[in-house]
PDB file of C-alpha atoms in Angstrom:
ATOM      1  CA  UNK A   1      11.985 -36.003  -3.907  1.00  0.00           C
ATOM      2  CA  UNK A   2      11.634 -32.232  -3.691  1.00  0.00           C
ATOM      3  CA  UNK A   3      10.986 -31.112  -0.141  1.00  0.00           C
ATOM      4  CA  UNK A   4      10.711 -27.952   1.928  1.00  0.00           C
ATOM      5  CA  UNK A   5      10.788 -28.043   5.730  1.00  0.00           C
ATOM      6  CA  UNK A   6      10.069 -24.926   7.769  1.00  0.00           C
ATOM      7  CA  UNK A   7      11.206 -24.371  11.330  1.00  0.00           C
ATOM      8  CA  UNK A   8      11.431 -21.608  13.906  1.00  0.00           C
ATOM      9  CA  UNK A   9       7.764 -21.059  14.684  1.00  0.00           C
ATOM     10  CA  UNK A  10       6.417 -20.752  18.189  1.00  0.00           C
ATOM     11  CA  UNK A  11       4.847 -18.350  20.646  1.00  0.00           C
ATOM     12  CA  UNK A  12       6.229 -14.808  20.748  1.00  0.00           C
ATOM     13  CA  UNK A  13       5.125 -11.636  22.492  1.00  0.00           C
ATOM     14  CA  UNK A  14       3.871  -8.618  20.540  1.00  0.00           C
ATOM     15  CA  UNK A  15       6.670  -6.301  19.497  1.00  0.00           C
ATOM     16  CA  UNK A  16       9.297  -9.033  19.490  1.00  0.00           C
ATOM     17  CA  UNK A  17      11.141 -10.595  16.556  1.00  0.00           C
ATOM     18  CA  UNK A  18      11.295 -14.094  15.149  1.00  0.00           C
ATOM     19  CA  UNK A  19      13.289 -15.758  12.379  1.00  0.00           C
ATOM     20  CA  UNK A  20      11.878 -18.625  10.370  1.00  0.00           C
ATOM     21  CA  UNK A  21      13.977 -21.017   8.310  1.00  0.00           C
ATOM     22  CA  UNK A  22      13.110 -23.275   5.416  1.00  0.00           C
ATOM     23  CA  UNK A  23      15.408 -26.140   4.438  1.00  0.00           C
ATOM     24  CA  UNK A  24      15.171 -27.262   0.831  1.00  0.00           C
ATOM     25  CA  UNK A  25      16.182 -30.627  -0.585  1.00  0.00           C
ATOM     26  CA  UNK A  26      15.749 -32.685  -3.731  1.00  0.00           C
ATOM     27  CA  UNK A  27      16.202 -29.836  -6.198  1.00  0.00           C
ATOM     28  CA  UNK A  28      18.776 -27.214  -7.164  1.00  0.00           C
ATOM     29  CA  UNK A  29      17.739 -24.583  -4.644  1.00  0.00           C
ATOM     30  CA  UNK A  30      19.933 -21.844  -6.095  1.00  0.00           C
ATOM     31  CA  UNK A  31      18.035 -21.909  -9.410  1.00  0.00           C
ATOM     32  CA  UNK A  32      14.600 -21.022  -8.041  1.00  0.00           C
ATOM     33  CA  UNK A  33      12.762 -18.002  -6.733  1.00  0.00           C
ATOM     34  CA  UNK A  34      11.338 -18.656  -3.278  1.00  0.00           C
ATOM     35  CA  UNK A  35       8.201 -17.291  -1.642  1.00  0.00           C
ATOM     36  CA  UNK A  36       6.714 -16.949   1.821  1.00  0.00           C
ATOM     37  CA  UNK A  37       2.941 -17.267   2.222  1.00  0.00           C
ATOM     38  CA  UNK A  38       0.944 -17.264   5.448  1.00  0.00           C
ATOM     39  CA  UNK A  39      -2.502 -18.387   6.545  1.00  0.00           C
ATOM     40  CA  UNK A  40      -4.178 -17.047   9.665  1.00  0.00           C
ATOM     41  CA  UNK A  41      -6.355 -19.545  11.574  1.00  0.00           C
ATOM     42  CA  UNK A  42      -9.530 -20.215   9.606  1.00  0.00           C
ATOM     43  CA  UNK A  43      -8.539 -17.679   6.968  1.00  0.00           C
ATOM     44  CA  UNK A  44      -7.243 -17.648   3.394  1.00  0.00           C
ATOM     45  CA  UNK A  45      -3.762 -17.508   1.921  1.00  0.00           C
ATOM     46  CA  UNK A  46      -1.745 -14.300   2.048  1.00  0.00           C
ATOM     47  CA  UNK A  47       1.345 -13.861  -0.116  1.00  0.00           C
ATOM     48  CA  UNK A  48       4.127 -12.175   1.878  1.00  0.00           C
ATOM     49  CA  UNK A  49       7.017 -11.860  -0.510  1.00  0.00           C
ATOM     50  CA  UNK A  50       9.498 -13.419  -2.909  1.00  0.00           C
ATOM     51  CA  UNK A  51      13.261 -13.514  -3.303  1.00  0.00           C
ATOM     52  CA  UNK A  52      14.953 -14.125  -6.637  1.00  0.00           C
ATOM     53  CA  UNK A  53      17.153 -17.154  -7.216  1.00  0.00           C
ATOM     54  CA  UNK A  54      20.325 -15.154  -6.566  1.00  0.00           C
ATOM     55  CA  UNK A  55      18.887 -12.847  -3.874  1.00  0.00           C
ATOM     56  CA  UNK A  56      19.389  -9.822  -6.115  1.00  0.00           C
ATOM     57  CA  UNK A  57      15.676  -8.948  -6.024  1.00  0.00           C
ATOM     58  CA  UNK A  58      13.121  -9.037  -3.240  1.00  0.00           C
ATOM     59  CA  UNK A  59       9.477  -8.025  -3.345  1.00  0.00           C
ATOM     60  CA  UNK A  60       7.059  -7.772  -0.439  1.00  0.00           C
ATOM     61  CA  UNK A  61       3.353  -7.446   0.236  1.00  0.00           C
ATOM     62  CA  UNK A  62       2.363  -3.991   1.384  1.00  0.00           C
ATOM     63  CA  UNK A  63       1.131  -5.452   4.683  1.00  0.00           C
ATOM     64  CA  UNK A  64       4.619  -6.566   5.767  1.00  0.00           C
ATOM     65  CA  UNK A  65       6.972  -4.270   3.854  1.00  0.00           C
ATOM     66  CA  UNK A  66       9.478  -2.726   6.247  1.00  0.00           C
ATOM     67  CA  UNK A  67       8.812  -5.273   9.023  1.00  0.00           C
ATOM     68  CA  UNK A  68       9.622  -8.582   7.311  1.00  0.00           C
ATOM     69  CA  UNK A  69      12.831  -9.446   5.447  1.00  0.00           C
ATOM     70  CA  UNK A  70      13.427 -12.433   3.202  1.00  0.00           C
ATOM     71  CA  UNK A  71      16.913 -13.791   2.671  1.00  0.00           C
ATOM     72  CA  UNK A  72      18.540 -16.994   1.480  1.00  0.00           C
ATOM     73  CA  UNK A  73      21.762 -18.948   1.739  1.00  0.00           C
ATOM     74  CA  UNK A  74      22.195 -20.925  -1.462  1.00  0.00           C
ATOM     75  CA  UNK A  75      25.282 -22.679  -0.085  1.00  0.00           C
ATOM     76  CA  UNK A  76      23.103 -24.132   2.687  1.00  0.00           C
ATOM     77  CA  UNK A  77      19.903 -24.568   0.611  1.00  0.00           C
ATOM     78  CA  UNK A  78      18.043 -22.474   3.157  1.00  0.00           C
ATOM     79  CA  UNK A  79      15.464 -19.705   2.989  1.00  0.00           C
ATOM     80  CA  UNK A  80      14.802 -17.288   5.839  1.00  0.00           C
ATOM     81  CA  UNK A  81      12.061 -14.928   6.986  1.00  0.00           C
ATOM     82  CA  UNK A  82      13.012 -12.334   9.572  1.00  0.00           C
ATOM     83  CA  UNK A  83       9.912 -10.866  11.241  1.00  0.00           C
ATOM     84  CA  UNK A  84      10.173  -7.753  13.395  1.00  0.00           C
ATOM     85  CA  UNK A  85       7.684  -5.772  15.490  1.00  0.00           C
ATOM     86  CA  UNK A  86       5.318  -8.702  15.519  1.00  0.00           C
ATOM     87  CA  UNK A  87       1.604  -8.083  16.038  1.00  0.00           C
ATOM     88  CA  UNK A  88      -1.252 -10.284  17.196  1.00  0.00           C
ATOM     89  CA  UNK A  89      -2.514 -10.145  13.601  1.00  0.00           C
ATOM     90  CA  UNK A  90       0.664 -11.883  12.403  1.00  0.00           C
ATOM     91  CA  UNK A  91      -0.509 -15.106  14.057  1.00  0.00           C
ATOM     92  CA  UNK A  92      -0.608 -17.666  11.253  1.00  0.00           C
ATOM     93  CA  UNK A  93       0.874 -20.764   9.706  1.00  0.00           C
ATOM     94  CA  UNK A  94       3.843 -19.640   7.599  1.00  0.00           C
ATOM     95  CA  UNK A  95       4.667 -21.573   4.446  1.00  0.00           C
ATOM     96  CA  UNK A  96       7.784 -21.396   2.361  1.00  0.00           C
ATOM     97  CA  UNK A  97       7.196 -22.200  -1.270  1.00  0.00           C
ATOM     98  CA  UNK A  98       9.204 -22.918  -4.393  1.00  0.00           C
ATOM     99  CA  UNK A  99       8.650 -20.583  -7.317  1.00  0.00           C
ATOM    100  CA  UNK A 100       9.895 -20.611 -10.855  1.00  0.00           C
ATOM    101  CA  UNK A 101      13.459 -20.959 -12.110  1.00  0.00           C
ATOM    102  CA  UNK A 102      15.241 -17.654 -12.702  1.00  0.00           C
ATOM    103  CA  UNK A 103      11.988 -15.676 -12.419  1.00  0.00           C
ATOM    104  CA  UNK A 104      10.952 -13.676  -9.367  1.00  0.00           C
ATOM    105  CA  UNK A 105       7.279 -13.540 -10.281  1.00  0.00           C
ATOM    106  CA  UNK A 106       5.269 -16.657 -10.739  1.00  0.00           C
ATOM    107  CA  UNK A 107       3.207 -19.426  -9.296  1.00  0.00           C
ATOM    108  CA  UNK A 108       4.232 -21.894  -6.602  1.00  0.00           C
ATOM    109  CA  UNK A 109       5.010 -25.490  -7.489  1.00  0.00           C
ATOM    110  CA  UNK A 110       5.971 -26.861  -4.083  1.00  0.00           C
ATOM    111  CA  UNK A 111       4.954 -25.946  -0.540  1.00  0.00           C
ATOM    112  CA  UNK A 112       6.416 -26.795   2.834  1.00  0.00           C
ATOM    113  CA  UNK A 113       4.252 -28.203   5.610  1.00  0.00           C
ATOM    114  CA  UNK A 114       4.135 -24.833   7.369  1.00  0.00           C
ATOM    115  CA  UNK A 115       5.206 -23.598  10.786  1.00  0.00           C
ATOM    116  CA  UNK A 116       2.818 -21.959  13.259  1.00  0.00           C
ATOM    117  CA  UNK A 117       3.647 -18.535  14.662  1.00  0.00           C
ATOM    118  CA  UNK A 118       1.495 -17.341  17.543  1.00  0.00           C
ATOM    119  CA  UNK A 119       1.848 -13.734  18.680  1.00  0.00           C
ATOM    120  CA  UNK A 120       0.360 -13.398  22.127  1.00  0.00           C
ATOM    121  CA  UNK A 121       0.949 -11.947  25.542  1.00  0.00           C
TER     122      UNK A 121
ATOM    123  CA  UNK B   1      -1.959  -3.741  -5.608  1.00  0.00           C
ATOM    124  CA  UNK B   2      -4.040  -6.106  -7.708  1.00  0.00           C
ATOM    125  CA  UNK B   3      -7.069  -7.539  -5.913  1.00  0.00           C
ATOM    126  CA  UNK B   4      -8.527 -10.943  -6.773  1.00  0.00           C
ATOM    127  CA  UNK B   5     -12.219 -11.338  -6.020  1.00  0.00           C
ATOM    128  CA  UNK B   6     -13.245 -14.966  -5.889  1.00  0.00           C
ATOM    129  CA  UNK B   7     -16.806 -16.298  -5.950  1.00  0.00           C
ATOM    130  CA  UNK B   8     -18.687 -17.986  -4.511  1.00  0.00           C
ATOM    131  CA  UNK B   9     -17.104 -18.204  -1.063  1.00  0.00           C
ATOM    132  CA  UNK B  10     -18.890 -21.507  -0.426  1.00  0.00           C
ATOM    133  CA  UNK B  11     -20.361 -23.962  -2.892  1.00  0.00           C
ATOM    134  CA  UNK B  12     -22.489 -27.005  -2.032  1.00  0.00           C
ATOM    135  CA  UNK B  13     -22.406 -29.742  -4.639  1.00  0.00           C
ATOM    136  CA  UNK B  14     -22.846 -33.471  -5.123  1.00  0.00           C
ATOM    137  CA  UNK B  15     -20.518 -36.090  -6.534  1.00  0.00           C
ATOM    138  CA  UNK B  16     -20.764 -35.964 -10.327  1.00  0.00           C
ATOM    139  CA  UNK B  17     -21.746 -32.276 -10.478  1.00  0.00           C
ATOM    140  CA  UNK B  18     -20.036 -29.786 -12.749  1.00  0.00           C
ATOM    141  CA  UNK B  19     -18.596 -27.008 -10.622  1.00  0.00           C
ATOM    142  CA  UNK B  20     -17.336 -23.574 -11.657  1.00  0.00           C
ATOM    143  CA  UNK B  21     -15.419 -21.070  -9.531  1.00  0.00           C
ATOM    144  CA  UNK B  22     -14.720 -17.530 -10.715  1.00  0.00           C
ATOM    145  CA  UNK B  23     -11.949 -15.034  -9.997  1.00  0.00           C
ATOM    146  CA  UNK B  24     -12.030 -11.415 -11.099  1.00  0.00           C
ATOM    147  CA  UNK B  25      -8.900  -9.276 -11.119  1.00  0.00           C
ATOM    148  CA  UNK B  26      -9.012  -5.569 -10.306  1.00  0.00           C
ATOM    149  CA  UNK B  27      -6.934  -4.872 -13.424  1.00  0.00           C
ATOM    150  CA  UNK B  28      -5.949  -6.732 -16.552  1.00  0.00           C
ATOM    151  CA  UNK B  29      -3.389  -9.460 -15.852  1.00  0.00           C
ATOM    152  CA  UNK B  30      -3.184 -11.305 -19.166  1.00  0.00           C
ATOM    153  CA  UNK B  31      -3.243 -15.030 -18.256  1.00  0.00           C
ATOM    154  CA  UNK B  32      -1.024 -14.850 -15.182  1.00  0.00           C
ATOM    155  CA  UNK B  33      -3.325 -16.840 -12.918  1.00  0.00           C
ATOM    156  CA  UNK B  34      -2.832 -20.063 -10.995  1.00  0.00           C
ATOM    157  CA  UNK B  35      -5.316 -22.226  -9.097  1.00  0.00           C
ATOM    158  CA  UNK B  36      -4.610 -24.237  -5.938  1.00  0.00           C
ATOM    159  CA  UNK B  37      -6.493 -26.838  -3.915  1.00  0.00           C
ATOM    160  CA  UNK B  38      -6.136 -26.987  -0.145  1.00  0.00           C
ATOM    161  CA  UNK B  39      -7.462 -29.615   2.234  1.00  0.00           C
ATOM    162  CA  UNK B  40      -7.788 -29.017   5.998  1.00  0.00           C
ATOM    163  CA  UNK B  41      -4.451 -29.085   7.801  1.00  0.00           C
ATOM    164  CA  UNK B  42      -2.499 -29.483   4.565  1.00  0.00           C
ATOM    165  CA  UNK B  43      -0.453 -27.208   2.341  1.00  0.00           C
ATOM    166  CA  UNK B  44      -2.013 -26.055  -0.923  1.00  0.00           C
ATOM    167  CA  UNK B  45      -1.445 -27.991  -4.132  1.00  0.00           C
ATOM    168  CA  UNK B  46      -0.978 -26.424  -7.558  1.00  0.00           C
ATOM    169  CA  UNK B  47      -3.679 -27.408 -10.046  1.00  0.00           C
ATOM    170  CA  UNK B  48      -3.413 -24.966 -12.963  1.00  0.00           C
ATOM    171  CA  UNK B  49      -1.042 -22.202 -14.072  1.00  0.00           C
ATOM    172  CA  UNK B  50      -1.099 -19.609 -16.823  1.00  0.00           C
ATOM    173  CA  UNK B  51      -4.881 -19.675 -16.503  1.00  0.00           C
ATOM    174  CA  UNK B  52      -5.386 -22.940 -18.377  1.00  0.00           C
ATOM    175  CA  UNK B  53      -2.308 -25.183 -18.198  1.00  0.00           C
ATOM    176  CA  UNK B  54      -2.862 -28.303 -16.123  1.00  0.00           C
ATOM    177  CA  UNK B  55      -0.056 -29.117 -13.700  1.00  0.00           C
ATOM    178  CA  UNK B  56       1.479 -32.533 -14.236  1.00  0.00           C
ATOM    179  CA  UNK B  57      -0.373 -35.251 -12.357  1.00  0.00           C
ATOM    180  CA  UNK B  58      -3.597 -33.287 -11.913  1.00  0.00           C
ATOM    181  CA  UNK B  59      -6.720 -35.097 -13.150  1.00  0.00           C
ATOM    182  CA  UNK B  60      -8.146 -33.901 -16.442  1.00  0.00           C
ATOM    183  CA  UNK B  61     -11.534 -33.169 -14.852  1.00  0.00           C
ATOM    184  CA  UNK B  62      -9.924 -29.905 -13.703  1.00  0.00           C
ATOM    185  CA  UNK B  63      -9.701 -27.126 -16.263  1.00  0.00           C
ATOM    186  CA  UNK B  64      -9.101 -23.391 -16.262  1.00  0.00           C
ATOM    187  CA  UNK B  65      -9.934 -20.588 -18.609  1.00  0.00           C
ATOM    188  CA  UNK B  66      -9.912 -16.833 -18.943  1.00  0.00           C
ATOM    189  CA  UNK B  67      -7.694 -13.884 -19.643  1.00  0.00           C
ATOM    190  CA  UNK B  68      -7.647 -10.202 -18.848  1.00  0.00           C
ATOM    191  CA  UNK B  69      -9.732  -9.828 -15.711  1.00  0.00           C
ATOM    192  CA  UNK B  70     -12.029 -12.857 -15.526  1.00  0.00           C
ATOM    193  CA  UNK B  71     -10.937 -16.410 -14.841  1.00  0.00           C
ATOM    194  CA  UNK B  72     -12.682 -19.678 -14.078  1.00  0.00           C
ATOM    195  CA  UNK B  73     -11.783 -23.039 -12.594  1.00  0.00           C
ATOM    196  CA  UNK B  74     -14.088 -25.877 -13.639  1.00  0.00           C
ATOM    197  CA  UNK B  75     -14.360 -29.378 -12.241  1.00  0.00           C
ATOM    198  CA  UNK B  76     -16.238 -31.353 -14.870  1.00  0.00           C
ATOM    199  CA  UNK B  77     -17.463 -34.154 -12.605  1.00  0.00           C
ATOM    200  CA  UNK B  78     -16.912 -33.638  -8.888  1.00  0.00           C
ATOM    201  CA  UNK B  79     -15.252 -36.569  -7.110  1.00  0.00           C
ATOM    202  CA  UNK B  80     -15.158 -37.312  -3.358  1.00  0.00           C
ATOM    203  CA  UNK B  81     -11.482 -36.287  -3.239  1.00  0.00           C
ATOM    204  CA  UNK B  82     -12.340 -32.831  -4.631  1.00  0.00           C
ATOM    205  CA  UNK B  83     -14.136 -31.522  -1.559  1.00  0.00           C
ATOM    206  CA  UNK B  84     -11.659 -28.859  -0.464  1.00  0.00           C
ATOM    207  CA  UNK B  85     -10.970 -25.136  -0.621  1.00  0.00           C
ATOM    208  CA  UNK B  86      -9.761 -23.609  -3.877  1.00  0.00           C
ATOM    209  CA  UNK B  87      -7.743 -20.420  -4.321  1.00  0.00           C
ATOM    210  CA  UNK B  88      -6.817 -18.375  -7.351  1.00  0.00           C
ATOM    211  CA  UNK B  89      -3.564 -16.416  -7.434  1.00  0.00           C
ATOM    212  CA  UNK B  90      -2.398 -13.650  -9.746  1.00  0.00           C
ATOM    213  CA  UNK B  91       1.270 -13.289 -10.563  1.00  0.00           C
ATOM    214  CA  UNK B  92       1.137 -10.491 -13.090  1.00  0.00           C
ATOM    215  CA  UNK B  93       3.334  -8.181 -11.084  1.00  0.00           C
ATOM    216  CA  UNK B  94       5.969  -8.480  -8.422  1.00  0.00           C
ATOM    217  CA  UNK B  95       3.227  -8.145  -5.810  1.00  0.00           C
ATOM    218  CA  UNK B  96       1.265 -11.315  -6.063  1.00  0.00           C
ATOM    219  CA  UNK B  97      -2.068 -11.978  -4.390  1.00  0.00           C
ATOM    220  CA  UNK B  98      -4.617 -14.699  -3.737  1.00  0.00           C
ATOM    221  CA  UNK B  99      -8.369 -14.742  -3.926  1.00  0.00           C
ATOM    222  CA  UNK B 100     -10.309 -15.253  -0.694  1.00  0.00           C
ATOM    223  CA  UNK B 101     -10.970 -18.928  -1.416  1.00  0.00           C
ATOM    224  CA  UNK B 102     -13.979 -21.093  -2.324  1.00  0.00           C
ATOM    225  CA  UNK B 103     -14.925 -23.963  -0.066  1.00  0.00           C
ATOM    226  CA  UNK B 104     -16.539 -26.828  -1.982  1.00  0.00           C
ATOM    227  CA  UNK B 105     -18.800 -28.729   0.405  1.00  0.00           C
ATOM    228  CA  UNK B 106     -20.826 -31.890   0.123  1.00  0.00           C
ATOM    229  CA  UNK B 107     -24.480 -31.150  -0.611  1.00  0.00           C
TER     230      UNK B 107
END
């Protein structure tokens, strides 16, 4: 069945970088927009950004624009989130999520299990 | 950016109760709203999209309504499995956003 599995989380010092990956299976990855959403401990959901099915369009939340970059490799069915200049406030569980076919804006139909990123000295 | 203001933040209810959660958008967003359910330690689950369309497999006790700036999620008869946190999401623009969440607790 459709599945998303994130990896790459861990403990990182403030100011450093980290790259998350999300492996997709069970569906035609290259047809769908893909999102990243995070959730700080005990907090709500925060949408981070979306990449179109063909990577031609990317949109980001104001809070991470310029620091975070979303990319994808459709040949490897993999989504990425490159995070730079990390801050303590970026500590959260990061989810990758499947959007709509051929549409960059839309709701999420499938979520990964999440990967925890802790930014700490 | 479009802000989604969700209320209440916490709701205490009993099994069998009718429950309503509201989301207000800071600007008109047609019907581009989805609702999700999240249980502790789990990823969210899509319940409703386009304000009122039930996702496949979701029980019919869940319903959504609204357009423009005001939206509601209703659970017609609360079941034990429904105690969770619920989030609205707007996807009107290419800068999507979630409401703050409503935790539905056992009364």
